[in-house]
Amino acid sequence: MKRGKGDPQGGRKCKSSHILLVLGGMYLLFIFFKLPKVLEMATLLSGDDNFVTLEKSFRREPVDDDDWNKPIFSSVYQDTFHRKLEDSQNQNAPERPHNEPQKLDQGSFQTLKPLVHRYGRITGAIVREMNKTHDLSMLERMANDAWSIGLKAWGELETLNSSSVTLNQTEKVTEPCPSSISLYGEELGDLGNTMLLPCGLAVGSSITLIGKPRIAHKEYVRNFRRVRSGDDVVMVSQFMVELRGLKAVDGEDPPRVLHLNPRLRGDWSRRPVFEHNTCYRMQWGTAQRCDGLPSRREDDTIDGFVKCEKWIRSDITEAKESKTISWLRRFIGRAKKPEMMWPFPFVEDRLFILTVRAGVEGYHINVGGRHISSFPYRTGFSLEDATGLSVDGDVDVNAVIATSLPISHPSFSLLHVLDMSQKWKAPPLKDDSVFLFIGILSASNHFAERMAVRKTWMQCELIKSSKVVARFFVALVHNLSAAYIMKCDDDTFVRVDTVLKELKSISPKKSLYMGNLNLLHRPLRSGKWAVTYEEWLEEVYPPYANGPGYIISSDIARFIVSQHANHSLRLFKMEDVSMGMWVEEFNITYPVQYSHSWKFCQYGCLEDYYTAHYQSPRQMICLWGKLLKGRAHCCNFR
């Protein structure tokens, strides 16, 4: 039979079409039977239960009316996606209480914790499906692997984010003492121009301040004409940089560990000055003034630096040596070294960089990288007490940077001082008389100071055995018979054994007034301690001992008590001067032995001291520790 030209091609077309139809039918059958299984696997892995409706529809099983309220396919994917987002947002939320299964184990119930997989919810269905992976087709295995890999990546991402957040929070919590702190102008202003130094300073710490002094302004100074000629209006441009301690006592200003006061227009001297000082218990110390004249070489240096550097002054002109003297110096090989002259380090409306560095023996102040002055550490403070930096006055601050700060809390804490226990209680008074009674003047809010005294020199054997009695004068005072009575302040450290030894060297038959005696001391007619002529007419005070520590014999004490009972005791505004007045009156009738010693220290501490004044609770602990080792050394924390 003969075929036409188009027959073979027509047969091949029919054969190809049949193959495509067969493949399409097989694909539809595959989708019909296998798609529910794939969706079920995906839904089980995500923990969703919405596959039930879809499965029922494919299996032509009856479904509830509510099952058809959502589109079939979108309900599966949208619910799964939204639940994943909710889990991500609420992963740190507190868990709701739930009932957990329990099992009985030897008469006690134990809680069975549900198995929690790191990449999502694990159910029995998922486990069964995972165990049947060897029966899955290639498409099912690919879907299973893709879903598992996606969940794993998502879980690792969440773990990474949570761990990084936790790390940052941990760093903030475990680093209460940062090694460096920086504040800028607006930040410092929002904090009241104060930078908090949580753990104070340490040797090597430095604070750098970048700022600009303001243009001088007019100020009215009362009674300034008495000091200089002219009117009472002066031009002022000055600012203060202070290292301050914590406010530990109510009613008192925070102590000034270091006070720096650059005065660009000068003060009464009419010359720019740079003043240093400290203030402890609201008492200012002796100021150190740098006015352009170099420190004398015989003065003590501080870590090898002079206390005051030299700068150009308009009132001093350097004398030029003659050519002959200059030629002779060169001829004999003694050429004069050139000396650098610098102006005053601060200029109005001009940027400056001031750095305060804590050395071994004191603070060192640099301006523009050049050493200006050094200030020795003063008794009563340690570097750890400088817990704040304050800037005030005619200055605009750009930035403050503190570096090399201590990264841990100091070993000493006021909490150790405030610990009240029966072992710190003073022993009861004896019926018979004692040799020395020590009265400690204190205020009701000086609890930390009293606890420091109780834990240190009041623990000496002489006081614990009641041979010497020490009591605080706060409100009540009880009568006690004693051969000698000593008065001190609650910031005074007493070497009881040494004081007792000194007393026993005096004849007991003599009336005694012992301490750091002031002779021919003149009253101040102006200032904080001013005394008017109505209060004290004479030009000098009678001899009197400084208030931080002095001793009187019992006969003088009885005389004072009797004069007070007769209302004939002359009262004066200053306690130590008053005692000198009363002793002088007693001395008219009965001779008094005046015993003077510098070792009853008025300001701070001296080696081999009898008493040390202005001692903080921290330094009380230090002094006591040195005494227990047999050394009467001071504690300046250098």
XYZ file of C-alpha atoms in Angstrom:
638
model
C 0.000 0.000 0.000
C 1.365 3.363 -0.878
C 1.583 6.116 1.807
C 0.982 9.748 1.150
C 3.658 12.361 1.720
C 2.160 13.676 4.873
C 1.458 10.358 6.591
C 4.732 9.756 8.444
C 4.834 13.278 9.769
C 1.218 13.089 10.819
C 1.879 9.860 12.674
C 4.832 11.337 14.537
C 2.751 14.358 15.571
C 0.063 12.145 16.978
C 2.619 10.101 18.867
C 4.208 13.193 20.469
C 0.829 14.578 21.426
C -0.120 11.316 23.049
C 3.083 11.310 25.074
C 2.497 14.860 26.302
C -1.075 14.004 27.240
C 0.052 10.951 29.165
C 2.715 12.936 31.043
C 0.214 15.662 31.869
C -2.246 13.133 33.172
C 0.394 11.480 35.311
C 1.425 14.874 36.703
C -2.184 15.650 37.625
C -2.542 12.254 39.281
C 0.671 12.867 41.186
C -0.514 16.288 42.346
C -3.910 14.815 43.284
C -2.459 12.077 45.462
C 0.854 13.546 46.729
C 0.185 17.266 47.273
C -1.842 16.729 50.462
C 1.072 14.683 51.820
C 3.588 17.450 51.099
C 1.358 20.078 52.640
C 0.828 17.879 55.645
C 4.573 17.507 56.112
C 5.142 21.257 55.833
C 2.334 22.017 58.236
C 3.478 19.460 60.788
C 7.007 20.851 60.726
C 5.639 24.343 61.373
C 3.311 23.142 64.115
C 0.160 24.203 62.284
C -3.052 22.213 62.396
C -4.867 23.873 59.470
C -3.982 21.080 57.096
C -7.025 19.147 58.348
C -9.463 21.066 56.208
C -7.329 20.718 53.115
C -6.852 16.998 53.719
C -10.592 16.478 54.176
C -11.316 18.271 50.939
C -8.958 16.126 48.924
C -10.269 12.975 50.511
C -13.873 14.111 49.887
C -14.640 13.753 53.590
C -17.376 15.836 55.228
C -16.105 19.060 56.720
C -17.605 21.554 59.110
C -19.092 24.738 57.798
C -16.465 26.738 59.697
C -13.720 24.936 57.779
C -14.796 26.670 54.568
C -14.882 30.175 56.043
C -11.267 30.673 54.799
C -9.679 29.971 51.436
C -8.137 26.550 51.428
C -4.579 27.309 50.464
C -4.205 30.774 52.044
C -5.365 29.507 55.465
C -2.442 27.103 55.637
C 0.332 29.500 54.679
C -0.980 32.684 56.302
C -1.675 31.085 59.681
C 1.729 29.435 59.708
C 3.489 32.670 58.793
C 1.599 34.750 61.372
C 2.239 32.239 64.115
C 5.950 32.333 63.335
C 5.931 36.113 63.590
C 4.109 35.991 66.914
C 6.613 33.487 68.257
C 9.453 35.780 67.210
C 7.879 38.852 68.843
C 6.924 37.108 72.066
C 9.942 34.885 72.575
C 11.021 36.956 75.622
C 7.552 37.294 77.107
C 6.830 35.543 80.426
C 5.360 32.085 80.026
C 1.837 31.381 81.089
C 1.416 28.850 83.873
C 0.340 25.426 82.671
C -0.289 22.032 84.096
C 2.558 19.628 83.485
C 2.295 15.862 83.641
C 3.641 14.214 86.742
C 4.799 10.727 87.576
C 4.954 8.988 90.885
C 8.493 8.061 91.904
C 8.956 6.417 95.311
C 6.078 8.282 96.866
C 6.977 11.685 95.469
C 5.717 13.469 92.388
C 8.169 14.584 89.750
C 7.338 16.933 86.924
C 7.872 15.666 83.426
C 9.222 18.413 81.199
C 7.966 18.321 77.612
C 10.546 17.819 74.895
C 11.425 21.139 73.315
C 13.218 21.182 69.971
C 15.482 24.088 69.227
C 13.916 24.698 65.807
C 10.201 24.662 66.538
C 7.427 22.481 67.918
C 8.061 18.734 67.847
C 5.049 16.472 67.916
C 4.503 12.765 67.551
C 3.286 13.252 64.006
C 6.519 14.963 63.033
C 8.557 12.185 64.560
C 6.564 9.583 62.656
C 6.962 11.502 59.436
C 10.696 11.833 60.035
C 10.925 8.083 60.552
C 9.232 7.479 57.211
C 11.615 9.578 55.120
C 12.965 6.490 53.424
C 9.511 5.910 51.865
C 9.235 9.456 50.518
C 9.599 10.378 46.887
C 12.306 12.708 45.606
C 9.978 15.719 45.688
C 8.863 14.954 49.241
C 12.446 14.596 50.418
C 13.427 17.886 48.786
C 10.517 19.664 50.468
C 11.358 18.074 53.813
C 15.047 19.067 53.577
C 14.263 22.591 52.428
C 11.836 23.135 55.291
C 14.267 21.756 57.891
C 17.167 23.856 56.561
C 15.007 26.992 56.580
C 13.860 26.447 60.169
C 17.429 25.739 61.259
C 18.709 28.959 59.678
C 15.883 30.942 61.249
C 16.608 29.459 64.679
C 20.335 30.213 64.439
C 19.551 33.787 63.469
C 17.275 34.189 66.495
C 19.903 32.629 68.765
C 22.562 35.002 67.414
C 20.404 38.069 67.993
C 19.434 37.057 71.520
C 23.011 36.180 72.470
C 24.339 39.518 71.211
C 21.721 41.407 73.190
C 22.486 39.350 76.265
C 26.198 40.030 75.838
C 25.697 43.779 75.719
C 23.482 43.686 78.768
C 26.020 41.556 80.597
C 28.801 43.989 79.805
C 26.809 46.831 81.303
C 25.996 44.857 84.416
C 29.417 43.359 85.036
C 31.292 46.642 84.437
C 30.051 49.050 87.133
C 33.459 50.748 87.039
C 34.205 51.759 83.429
C 37.831 52.371 82.535
C 36.934 55.581 80.692
C 34.034 58.041 80.571
C 33.343 60.825 78.073
C 30.691 63.538 78.139
C 30.068 66.360 75.716
C 28.775 69.860 76.297
C 25.046 69.205 76.172
C 25.324 65.913 78.058
C 27.361 67.559 80.815
C 24.882 70.419 81.012
C 21.956 68.021 81.382
C 23.759 66.448 84.357
C 24.252 69.766 86.101
C 27.843 70.143 84.830
C 28.828 67.101 86.860
C 30.463 63.868 85.711
C 30.011 60.802 87.920
C 33.158 58.752 88.566
C 31.629 55.565 90.042
C 34.828 54.163 91.580
C 36.840 57.334 92.005
C 40.352 57.664 90.665
C 43.581 55.686 90.839
C 47.232 56.500 90.342
C 47.617 57.232 86.639
C 44.012 58.341 86.105
C 43.572 61.541 84.127
C 40.700 63.877 83.333
C 40.852 66.115 80.258
C 38.542 69.108 79.925
C 38.123 70.986 76.626
C 36.465 74.350 76.944
C 36.551 78.079 76.331
C 36.597 80.822 79.012
C 33.909 83.431 78.571
C 34.492 87.120 78.035
C 34.875 88.969 81.336
C 31.773 90.591 82.793
C 31.234 93.299 85.371
C 30.586 92.420 88.985
C 29.899 94.619 91.974
C 32.124 93.773 94.939
C 31.096 95.299 98.224
C 33.778 97.173 100.177
C 36.328 96.578 97.398
C 37.491 100.173 97.621
C 39.156 99.385 100.935
C 41.470 96.958 99.197
C 42.347 99.017 96.142
C 41.701 102.438 94.728
C 38.791 102.868 92.350
C 35.152 101.914 92.323
C 33.416 98.740 93.483
C 32.890 97.345 89.945
C 35.419 94.823 88.672
C 35.782 92.719 85.547
C 35.556 89.016 86.331
C 36.300 85.889 84.286
C 36.927 82.761 86.323
C 35.778 79.160 86.564
C 36.119 76.208 88.944
C 37.013 72.584 88.256
C 36.475 70.421 91.325
C 36.919 66.774 92.218
C 34.235 66.067 94.789
C 33.388 63.252 97.141
C 30.007 61.743 97.877
C 27.686 63.668 100.155
C 27.986 61.449 103.230
C 26.604 63.680 106.010
C 23.290 65.527 106.029
C 23.582 69.260 106.389
C 27.102 69.401 104.983
C 28.310 70.231 101.498
C 30.123 67.457 99.635
C 33.874 67.578 100.287
C 36.170 69.121 97.704
C 38.972 66.652 97.145
C 40.575 69.083 94.687
C 39.547 72.670 93.928
C 41.043 74.378 90.843
C 40.163 78.019 90.293
C 41.751 79.841 87.301
C 41.102 83.599 87.607
C 41.836 85.193 84.246
C 41.362 88.807 85.390
C 43.021 88.181 88.722
C 41.669 88.993 92.164
C 42.860 91.470 94.767
C 46.369 91.111 93.320
C 45.163 92.337 89.874
C 47.177 89.505 88.268
C 45.920 86.229 86.788
C 46.220 83.411 89.300
C 45.644 79.664 89.438
C 44.431 78.597 92.873
C 44.348 75.088 94.424
C 42.642 74.008 97.619
C 40.604 71.345 99.420
C 37.554 71.472 101.673
C 36.871 68.802 104.295
C 33.868 68.883 106.624
C 33.071 72.358 105.247
C 36.512 73.627 106.328
C 38.778 75.027 103.620
C 42.474 74.302 103.837
C 45.383 76.583 103.010
C 45.249 77.697 99.383
C 48.153 77.130 97.000
C 48.351 80.073 94.611
C 50.304 80.098 91.352
C 50.691 83.698 90.133
C 53.455 83.403 87.542
C 56.394 83.229 89.919
C 58.204 79.886 89.945
C 58.270 77.788 93.075
C 61.348 78.064 95.204
C 63.772 75.229 94.638
C 63.906 74.498 98.354
C 60.185 73.723 98.287
C 59.279 70.070 98.124
C 58.617 68.814 94.629
C 55.716 66.505 93.798
C 56.707 63.450 91.779
C 59.648 65.539 90.567
C 57.477 68.476 89.423
C 57.510 71.936 90.996
C 54.326 73.205 92.556
C 54.098 76.307 90.323
C 55.661 76.952 86.924
C 56.724 80.372 85.701
C 54.863 82.443 83.144
C 55.219 85.948 81.718
C 54.163 88.763 84.059
C 53.795 92.365 82.960
C 55.052 93.730 86.294
C 58.416 91.931 86.097
C 61.089 92.724 83.525
C 64.061 90.453 83.191
C 67.368 92.249 83.673
C 69.641 91.783 80.666
C 73.241 90.904 81.396
C 75.999 92.986 79.829
C 77.953 91.857 76.796
C 81.102 91.578 78.885
C 79.486 89.222 81.410
C 77.951 87.197 78.599
C 81.345 86.936 76.854
C 83.042 85.862 80.096
C 80.408 83.179 80.694
C 80.995 81.750 77.242
C 84.780 81.992 77.672
C 84.775 79.908 80.838
C 82.193 77.495 79.418
C 79.247 78.585 81.510
C 76.867 79.790 78.876
C 73.467 80.615 80.267
C 70.793 78.164 79.233
C 67.925 79.760 77.309
C 64.781 79.937 79.370
C 61.335 79.514 77.807
C 58.735 82.045 78.825
C 55.037 81.231 78.510
C 52.003 83.463 78.996
C 49.148 82.723 81.391
C 47.614 79.468 80.111
C 44.018 80.734 79.796
C 42.717 83.424 77.440
C 39.158 84.706 77.225
C 37.127 83.250 74.351
C 39.988 80.962 73.300
C 39.884 77.171 73.402
C 41.986 75.364 76.026
C 42.723 71.736 76.906
C 43.219 71.161 80.638
C 44.352 67.790 81.990
C 44.412 66.724 85.642
C 46.492 63.605 86.253
C 46.698 61.681 89.521
C 50.297 60.916 90.391
C 51.890 59.101 93.293
C 52.281 62.158 95.534
C 49.714 64.569 94.152
C 47.737 65.968 91.231
C 49.509 67.361 88.165
C 47.803 70.006 86.020
C 48.707 70.492 82.359
C 47.227 73.049 79.954
C 47.874 72.632 76.243
C 50.297 69.799 76.969
C 52.462 72.015 79.234
C 52.868 71.451 82.975
C 51.381 74.374 84.914
C 51.261 73.243 88.535
C 51.186 70.291 90.917
C 49.176 69.996 94.117
C 50.074 67.494 96.863
C 47.468 65.110 98.244
C 45.940 66.423 101.440
C 45.104 64.421 104.522
C 41.486 63.364 104.829
C 41.054 62.207 101.234
C 42.098 59.323 99.054
C 41.923 58.968 95.277
C 38.900 56.694 95.611
C 37.012 59.511 97.368
C 36.967 61.596 94.162
C 33.688 60.199 92.829
C 32.548 63.235 90.865
C 33.856 66.061 88.670
C 32.117 69.431 88.773
C 32.661 72.390 86.422
C 31.203 75.799 87.194
C 31.757 79.451 86.403
C 32.542 81.518 83.326
C 33.378 78.678 80.950
C 31.716 76.828 78.076
C 32.630 73.138 78.145
C 32.928 71.213 74.887
C 33.917 67.821 76.285
C 35.214 66.031 79.378
C 37.109 62.748 79.058
C 38.239 60.608 82.007
C 40.672 57.766 81.277
C 42.626 55.062 83.143
C 39.919 54.848 85.798
C 39.857 51.944 88.283
C 37.795 49.092 86.841
C 36.759 47.594 90.184
C 35.241 48.895 93.377
C 37.651 49.872 96.149
C 38.352 47.232 98.742
C 37.036 49.546 101.444
C 33.375 50.409 101.663
C 31.419 52.601 104.035
C 29.142 49.619 104.543
C 31.982 48.003 106.470
C 32.089 51.019 108.745
C 28.328 51.165 109.204
C 28.098 47.550 110.306
C 26.636 47.692 113.838
C 27.359 44.773 116.106
C 27.535 44.067 119.832
C 31.293 43.540 119.602
C 31.723 47.247 118.849
C 29.832 48.251 121.969
C 31.947 49.961 124.635
C 32.485 48.009 127.880
C 30.381 49.070 130.898
C 31.708 51.694 133.269
C 33.423 50.605 136.476
C 32.420 51.864 139.883
C 35.897 53.115 140.781
C 37.648 56.041 139.120
C 39.626 55.756 135.894
C 42.890 57.377 134.933
C 41.779 58.973 131.643
C 38.350 59.783 130.289
C 38.093 60.658 126.557
C 35.052 62.622 125.453
C 34.403 62.588 121.695
C 32.297 65.426 120.320
C 30.019 64.268 117.542
C 26.813 65.175 115.757
C 23.714 63.005 115.530
C 24.177 62.491 111.768
C 27.885 61.517 111.997
C 27.127 57.820 112.367
C 29.848 56.689 109.935
C 32.492 58.665 111.829
C 31.467 57.198 115.180
C 31.498 53.662 113.793
C 35.001 54.230 112.402
C 36.194 55.338 115.855
C 34.516 52.326 117.498
C 36.205 49.917 115.112
C 39.703 51.419 115.379
C 41.351 53.137 118.320
C 38.460 52.398 120.706
C 39.413 48.726 120.281
C 42.774 49.209 122.004
C 43.358 47.083 125.088
C 43.396 50.055 127.475
C 39.817 50.956 126.543
C 38.551 47.367 126.343
C 39.895 46.750 129.867
C 38.205 49.981 131.068
C 41.498 51.482 132.280
C 40.679 54.273 129.828
C 37.069 55.193 129.061
C 35.935 56.791 125.788
C 32.396 58.057 125.178
C 30.666 60.123 122.511
C 29.046 63.432 123.419
C 25.915 63.553 121.304
C 23.013 64.275 123.625
C 23.462 62.885 127.168
C 26.594 63.083 129.294
C 26.950 60.925 132.412
C 29.110 61.855 135.415
C 32.331 59.903 135.805
C 35.304 60.222 138.140
C 38.588 60.411 136.254
C 42.033 61.819 136.954
C 42.264 63.361 133.470
C 39.707 64.264 130.820
C 40.492 64.407 127.134
C 38.357 66.048 124.473
C 38.552 65.187 120.771
C 36.393 65.243 117.626
C 34.860 62.247 115.867
C 37.323 62.682 112.969
C 40.318 62.505 115.350
C 42.401 59.325 115.636
C 43.947 58.881 119.104
C 46.959 56.756 120.019
C 45.635 55.956 123.455
C 48.731 54.139 124.755
C 51.052 56.995 123.725
C 48.782 59.665 125.240
C 48.594 57.678 128.472
C 52.394 57.348 128.554
C 52.739 61.100 128.096
C 50.296 61.771 130.949
C 52.136 59.492 133.331
C 55.310 61.496 132.761
C 53.593 64.503 134.421
C 53.410 64.739 138.204
C 49.864 63.853 139.348
C 50.009 66.673 141.885
C 50.029 69.340 139.168
C 47.043 70.804 137.393
C 47.492 70.044 133.707
C 46.444 71.570 130.391
C 47.976 69.545 127.530
C 47.639 69.863 123.783
C 48.777 71.780 120.707
C 48.816 75.215 122.357
C 48.362 78.535 120.567
C 50.257 81.430 122.152
C 49.549 85.086 121.410
C 46.929 84.163 118.862
C 45.029 87.189 117.547
C 41.253 87.112 116.917
C 40.043 87.522 113.346
C 37.941 90.604 112.813
C 36.541 89.566 109.413
C 35.593 86.389 107.601
C 33.892 83.207 108.753
C 35.503 83.173 112.206
C 35.193 86.926 112.770
C 35.020 88.122 116.391
C 33.721 91.590 117.155
C 35.201 93.850 119.808
C 32.014 93.444 121.810
C 32.652 89.694 121.914
C 36.392 89.975 122.664
C 37.975 93.324 123.380
C 41.588 92.246 123.837
C 43.969 91.974 120.885
C 45.167 88.452 121.734
C 43.531 85.316 123.070
C 44.733 83.551 126.204
C 46.809 80.410 125.563
C 44.493 77.696 124.283
C 44.828 74.222 122.813
C 43.443 73.362 119.396
C 40.048 71.688 119.560
C 40.777 68.343 117.823
C 42.490 66.979 120.931
C 43.483 68.340 124.369
C 43.587 67.136 127.986
C 42.759 68.784 131.309
C 43.135 67.481 134.847
C 40.090 66.689 136.960
C 40.499 69.721 139.257
C 40.161 72.069 136.272
C 37.070 70.158 135.154
C 35.503 70.484 138.627
C 36.191 74.216 138.593
C 34.435 74.601 135.231
C 31.437 72.627 136.458
C 31.146 74.745 139.627
C 31.405 77.984 137.642
C 28.678 76.787 135.339
C 26.464 75.889 138.305
C 26.953 79.392 139.746
C 26.107 80.965 136.357
C 29.467 82.738 136.440
C 31.111 80.819 133.584
C 32.025 83.059 130.691
C 30.775 81.566 127.426
C 32.395 82.203 124.079
C 31.483 81.278 120.514
C 34.525 79.008 119.974
C 34.890 75.963 122.211
C 38.686 75.676 122.179
C 39.194 79.372 122.957
C 36.596 79.087 125.720
C 38.587 76.312 127.390
C 41.694 78.490 127.269
C 39.768 81.297 128.980
C 38.520 78.992 131.751
C 41.965 77.487 132.347
C 43.479 80.981 132.538
C 40.925 81.961 135.154
C 41.695 78.790 137.132
C 45.433 79.548 136.789
C 44.982 82.805 138.740
C 44.346 80.822 141.915
C 46.002 77.460 141.250
C 49.130 77.128 139.088
C 48.569 75.168 135.889
C 51.239 73.318 133.957
C 50.816 74.094 130.251
C 52.172 71.187 128.199
C 52.540 71.795 124.467
C 53.214 69.246 121.716
C 52.901 69.474 117.937
C 52.026 65.780 117.927
C 48.446 66.727 118.853
C 47.955 67.460 115.166
C 45.594 70.270 114.259
C 45.686 69.678 110.489
C 46.044 66.118 109.302
C 48.725 63.777 110.529
C 52.423 63.806 111.403
C 54.759 60.879 111.836
C 54.780 59.546 115.401
C 51.586 61.504 116.133
C 49.617 61.528 119.364
C 46.373 62.475 117.621
C 45.604 62.829 113.906
C 42.844 65.198 112.806
C 40.626 65.353 109.708
C 40.746 61.577 109.281
C 38.000 60.052 107.139
C 36.479 56.675 108.087
C 38.667 55.064 105.426
C 41.817 56.566 106.924
C 40.755 55.560 110.436
C 40.818 51.946 109.264
C 44.220 52.478 107.628
C 45.778 54.102 110.707
C 44.488 51.311 112.919
C 45.919 48.690 110.589
C 49.339 50.357 110.717
C 49.227 50.562 114.514
C 48.439 46.860 114.767
C 51.652 46.277 112.798
C 53.592 48.414 115.256
C 53.987 51.483 113.022
C 52.651 54.959 113.806
C 52.641 56.052 110.161
C 50.173 58.390 108.513
C 47.747 57.310 105.792
C 47.728 59.801 102.949
C 47.090 57.076 100.339
C 50.032 58.149 98.195
